[in-house]
Amino acid sequence: MRKGTLALVVVLSLLAGAALGAGGHWYFADHLPKVRMMAMAKEQQEQLNKMVRSGDVVSVKPDEITIKVTHSGDPQFNGKTITVKTDQYTSVQAGMDFISKPGQATDLTKYLKPGIHVDLLVNGNKAVAVHWNPPGQGQPGQK
């Protein structure tokens, strides 16, 4: 081999190595973690959607609410009446206003009555979040 050919092979090898190294770094340090994160976010969103229950209040106690489910992320609850407990960790929200205070249980009977439409985020038999639109505010997106 001549010196010129050898130099060309060395330069091309260095360029190929740099390209493969940079490509490998991008794939393993940038692309693959992003793909994994997106898959995990999608799975968590699906789990969160399954926790949603919407319906009309049938009865309410200070730390318990019973609703007739009209919409649920988990189809097995559609049309059923469910009762869930609340505690000091349950987030209670009327429209855009948070009613619950951190670390304090909220007395639901002060705010809810049978017939009010509520949205719940339920984990097991416990409400993680309770939300409703006060009279006159309508549904989200309405004016």
PDB file of N, CA and C in Angstrom, residues 47-48 50-53 63-65 82-93 98-106 108 119-132:
ATOM      1  N   GLN A  47     -53.139   4.605  33.441  1.00  0.00           N
ATOM      2  CA  GLN A  47     -53.518   4.266  34.817  1.00  0.00           C
ATOM      3  C   GLN A  47     -54.326   5.401  35.434  1.00  0.00           C
ATOM      4  N   LEU A  48     -53.912   6.629  35.210  1.00  0.00           N
ATOM      5  CA  LEU A  48     -54.620   7.787  35.745  1.00  0.00           C
ATOM      6  C   LEU A  48     -56.025   7.871  35.158  1.00  0.00           C
ATOM      7  N   LYS A  50     -57.879   5.481  34.161  1.00  0.00           N
ATOM      8  CA  LYS A  50     -58.708   4.424  34.746  1.00  0.00           C
ATOM      9  C   LYS A  50     -59.210   4.795  36.138  1.00  0.00           C
ATOM     10  N   MET A  51     -58.582   5.768  36.780  1.00  0.00           N
ATOM     11  CA  MET A  51     -58.974   6.180  38.130  1.00  0.00           C
ATOM     12  C   MET A  51     -60.115   7.204  38.125  1.00  0.00           C
ATOM     13  N   VAL A  52     -60.472   7.735  36.964  1.00  0.00           N
ATOM     14  CA  VAL A  52     -61.484   8.788  36.872  1.00  0.00           C
ATOM     15  C   VAL A  52     -62.891   8.200  36.998  1.00  0.00           C
ATOM     16  N   ARG A  53     -63.730   8.847  37.819  1.00  0.00           N
ATOM     17  CA  ARG A  53     -65.149   8.511  37.942  1.00  0.00           C
ATOM     18  C   ARG A  53     -65.913   9.830  37.954  1.00  0.00           C
ATOM     19  N   ASP A  63     -66.948  12.437  55.461  1.00  0.00           N
ATOM     20  CA  ASP A  63     -65.741  11.813  54.908  1.00  0.00           C
ATOM     21  C   ASP A  63     -66.060  10.707  53.906  1.00  0.00           C
ATOM     22  N   GLU A  64     -67.220  10.805  53.258  1.00  0.00           N
ATOM     23  CA  GLU A  64     -67.639   9.752  52.332  1.00  0.00           C
ATOM     24  C   GLU A  64     -68.600  10.335  51.298  1.00  0.00           C
ATOM     25  N   ILE A  65     -68.478   9.865  50.070  1.00  0.00           N
ATOM     26  CA  ILE A  65     -69.368  10.332  49.010  1.00  0.00           C
ATOM     27  C   ILE A  65     -69.821   9.127  48.186  1.00  0.00           C
ATOM     28  N   ILE A  82     -71.213   3.960  43.393  1.00  0.00           N
ATOM     29  CA  ILE A  82     -70.027   3.650  44.185  1.00  0.00           C
ATOM     30  C   ILE A  82     -69.934   4.593  45.379  1.00  0.00           C
ATOM     31  N   THR A  83     -69.306   4.113  46.425  1.00  0.00           N
ATOM     32  CA  THR A  83     -69.058   4.919  47.620  1.00  0.00           C
ATOM     33  C   THR A  83     -67.557   4.936  47.861  1.00  0.00           C
ATOM     34  N   VAL A  84     -67.019   6.120  48.058  1.00  0.00           N
ATOM     35  CA  VAL A  84     -65.591   6.267  48.323  1.00  0.00           C
ATOM     36  C   VAL A  84     -65.387   7.124  49.568  1.00  0.00           C
ATOM     37  N   LYS A  85     -64.308   6.854  50.249  1.00  0.00           N
ATOM     38  CA  LYS A  85     -63.935   7.597  51.459  1.00  0.00           C
ATOM     39  C   LYS A  85     -62.999   8.748  51.086  1.00  0.00           C
ATOM     40  N   THR A  86     -62.973   9.761  51.926  1.00  0.00           N
ATOM     41  CA  THR A  86     -62.011  10.850  51.794  1.00  0.00           C
ATOM     42  C   THR A  86     -61.254  10.971  53.113  1.00  0.00           C
ATOM     43  N   ASP A  87     -60.095  11.608  53.068  1.00  0.00           N
ATOM     44  CA  ASP A  87     -59.324  11.846  54.292  1.00  0.00           C
ATOM     45  C   ASP A  87     -58.537  13.145  54.154  1.00  0.00           C
ATOM     46  N   GLN A  88     -57.573  13.360  55.022  1.00  0.00           N
ATOM     47  CA  GLN A  88     -56.830  14.618  55.030  1.00  0.00           C
ATOM     48  C   GLN A  88     -55.931  14.771  53.795  1.00  0.00           C
ATOM     49  N   TYR A  89     -55.741  13.689  53.038  1.00  0.00           N
ATOM     50  CA  TYR A  89     -54.906  13.764  51.845  1.00  0.00           C
ATOM     51  C   TYR A  89     -55.731  13.953  50.562  1.00  0.00           C
ATOM     52  N   THR A  90     -57.043  13.936  50.667  1.00  0.00           N
ATOM     53  CA  THR A  90     -57.904  14.120  49.504  1.00  0.00           C
ATOM     54  C   THR A  90     -57.944  15.585  49.112  1.00  0.00           C
ATOM     55  N   SER A  91     -57.690  15.844  47.840  1.00  0.00           N
ATOM     56  CA  SER A  91     -57.751  17.201  47.306  1.00  0.00           C
ATOM     57  C   SER A  91     -59.202  17.500  46.933  1.00  0.00           C
ATOM     58  N   VAL A  92     -59.765  18.572  47.484  1.00  0.00           N
ATOM     59  CA  VAL A  92     -61.158  18.940  47.227  1.00  0.00           C
ATOM     60  C   VAL A  92     -61.152  20.295  46.514  1.00  0.00           C
ATOM     61  N   GLN A  93     -61.823  20.340  45.342  1.00  0.00           N
ATOM     62  CA  GLN A  93     -61.759  21.526  44.511  1.00  0.00           C
ATOM     63  C   GLN A  93     -63.130  21.856  43.942  1.00  0.00           C
ATOM     64  N   PHE A  98     -59.315  25.588  45.300  1.00  0.00           N
ATOM     65  CA  PHE A  98     -59.080  24.472  46.207  1.00  0.00           C
ATOM     66  C   PHE A  98     -59.721  24.791  47.547  1.00  0.00           C
ATOM     67  N   ILE A  99     -60.510  23.845  48.040  1.00  0.00           N
ATOM     68  CA  ILE A  99     -61.199  24.020  49.312  1.00  0.00           C
ATOM     69  C   ILE A  99     -60.415  23.342  50.425  1.00  0.00           C
ATOM     70  N   SER A 100     -59.810  22.210  50.101  1.00  0.00           N
ATOM     71  CA  SER A 100     -59.095  21.442  51.116  1.00  0.00           C
ATOM     72  C   SER A 100     -57.826  22.163  51.549  1.00  0.00           C
ATOM     73  N   LYS A 101     -57.508  21.999  52.813  1.00  0.00           N
ATOM     74  CA  LYS A 101     -56.279  22.542  53.384  1.00  0.00           C
ATOM     75  C   LYS A 101     -55.315  21.368  53.580  1.00  0.00           C
ATOM     76  N   PRO A 102     -54.035  21.572  53.305  1.00  0.00           N
ATOM     77  CA  PRO A 102     -53.068  20.481  53.440  1.00  0.00           C
ATOM     78  C   PRO A 102     -53.098  19.863  54.838  1.00  0.00           C
ATOM     79  N   GLY A 103     -53.221  18.550  54.880  1.00  0.00           N
ATOM     80  CA  GLY A 103     -53.198  17.829  56.150  1.00  0.00           C
ATOM     81  C   GLY A 103     -54.483  17.879  56.949  1.00  0.00           C
ATOM     82  N   GLN A 104     -55.552  18.495  56.411  1.00  0.00           N
ATOM     83  CA  GLN A 104     -56.825  18.577  57.121  1.00  0.00           C
ATOM     84  C   GLN A 104     -57.920  17.936  56.272  1.00  0.00           C
ATOM     85  N   ALA A 105     -58.726  17.113  56.920  1.00  0.00           N
ATOM     86  CA  ALA A 105     -59.855  16.507  56.218  1.00  0.00           C
ATOM     87  C   ALA A 105     -60.913  17.588  55.958  1.00  0.00           C
ATOM     88  N   THR A 106     -61.586  17.487  54.821  1.00  0.00           N
ATOM     89  CA  THR A 106     -62.623  18.445  54.448  1.00  0.00           C
ATOM     90  C   THR A 106     -63.988  17.820  54.685  1.00  0.00           C
ATOM     91  N   LEU A 108     -67.275  17.247  53.534  1.00  0.00           N
ATOM     92  CA  LEU A 108     -67.938  17.347  52.234  1.00  0.00           C
ATOM     93  C   LEU A 108     -69.387  17.819  52.329  1.00  0.00           C
ATOM     94  N   ASP A 119     -66.564  15.029  39.762  1.00  0.00           N
ATOM     95  CA  ASP A 119     -65.518  14.219  39.147  1.00  0.00           C
ATOM     96  C   ASP A 119     -64.609  13.745  40.273  1.00  0.00           C
ATOM     97  N   LEU A 120     -64.323  12.459  40.287  1.00  0.00           N
ATOM     98  CA  LEU A 120     -63.474  11.889  41.319  1.00  0.00           C
ATOM     99  C   LEU A 120     -62.256  11.237  40.685  1.00  0.00           C
ATOM    100  N   LEU A 121     -61.164  11.249  41.418  1.00  0.00           N
ATOM    101  CA  LEU A 121     -59.992  10.467  41.083  1.00  0.00           C
ATOM    102  C   LEU A 121     -59.892   9.443  42.206  1.00  0.00           C
ATOM    103  N   VAL A 122     -60.111   8.167  41.859  1.00  0.00           N
ATOM    104  CA  VAL A 122     -60.281   7.131  42.873  1.00  0.00           C
ATOM    105  C   VAL A 122     -59.152   6.109  42.805  1.00  0.00           C
ATOM    106  N   ASN A 123     -58.616   5.791  43.971  1.00  0.00           N
ATOM    107  CA  ASN A 123     -57.621   4.732  44.091  1.00  0.00           C
ATOM    108  C   ASN A 123     -58.152   3.734  45.105  1.00  0.00           C
ATOM    109  N   GLY A 124     -58.591   2.576  44.630  1.00  0.00           N
ATOM    110  CA  GLY A 124     -59.220   1.589  45.507  1.00  0.00           C
ATOM    111  C   GLY A 124     -60.589   2.097  45.912  1.00  0.00           C
ATOM    112  N   ASN A 125     -60.814   2.265  47.223  1.00  0.00           N
ATOM    113  CA  ASN A 125     -62.095   2.819  47.695  1.00  0.00           C
ATOM    114  C   ASN A 125     -61.890   4.216  48.312  1.00  0.00           C
ATOM    115  N   LYS A 126     -60.777   4.861  47.953  1.00  0.00           N
ATOM    116  CA  LYS A 126     -60.452   6.178  48.489  1.00  0.00           C
ATOM    117  C   LYS A 126     -60.395   7.207  47.357  1.00  0.00           C
ATOM    118  N   ALA A 127     -61.010   8.359  47.598  1.00  0.00           N
ATOM    119  CA  ALA A 127     -60.943   9.458  46.639  1.00  0.00           C
ATOM    120  C   ALA A 127     -59.643  10.223  46.855  1.00  0.00           C
ATOM    121  N   VAL A 128     -58.829  10.293  45.834  1.00  0.00           N
ATOM    122  CA  VAL A 128     -57.595  11.073  45.885  1.00  0.00           C
ATOM    123  C   VAL A 128     -57.926  12.544  45.618  1.00  0.00           C
ATOM    124  N   ALA A 129     -58.942  12.768  44.743  1.00  0.00           N
ATOM    125  CA  ALA A 129     -59.363  14.129  44.418  1.00  0.00           C
ATOM    126  C   ALA A 129     -60.871  14.149  44.178  1.00  0.00           C
ATOM    127  N   VAL A 130     -61.512  15.244  44.608  1.00  0.00           N
ATOM    128  CA  VAL A 130     -62.934  15.489  44.381  1.00  0.00           C
ATOM    129  C   VAL A 130     -63.047  16.858  43.721  1.00  0.00           C
ATOM    130  N   HIS A 131     -63.779  16.931  42.612  1.00  0.00           N
ATOM    131  CA  HIS A 131     -63.929  18.197  41.903  1.00  0.00           C
ATOM    132  C   HIS A 131     -65.368  18.351  41.415  1.00  0.00           C
ATOM    133  N   TRP A 132     -65.873  19.577  41.475  1.00  0.00           N
ATOM    134  CA  TRP A 132     -67.174  19.894  40.887  1.00  0.00           C
ATOM    135  C   TRP A 132     -67.150  21.345  40.463  1.00  0.00           C
TER     136      TRP A 132
END
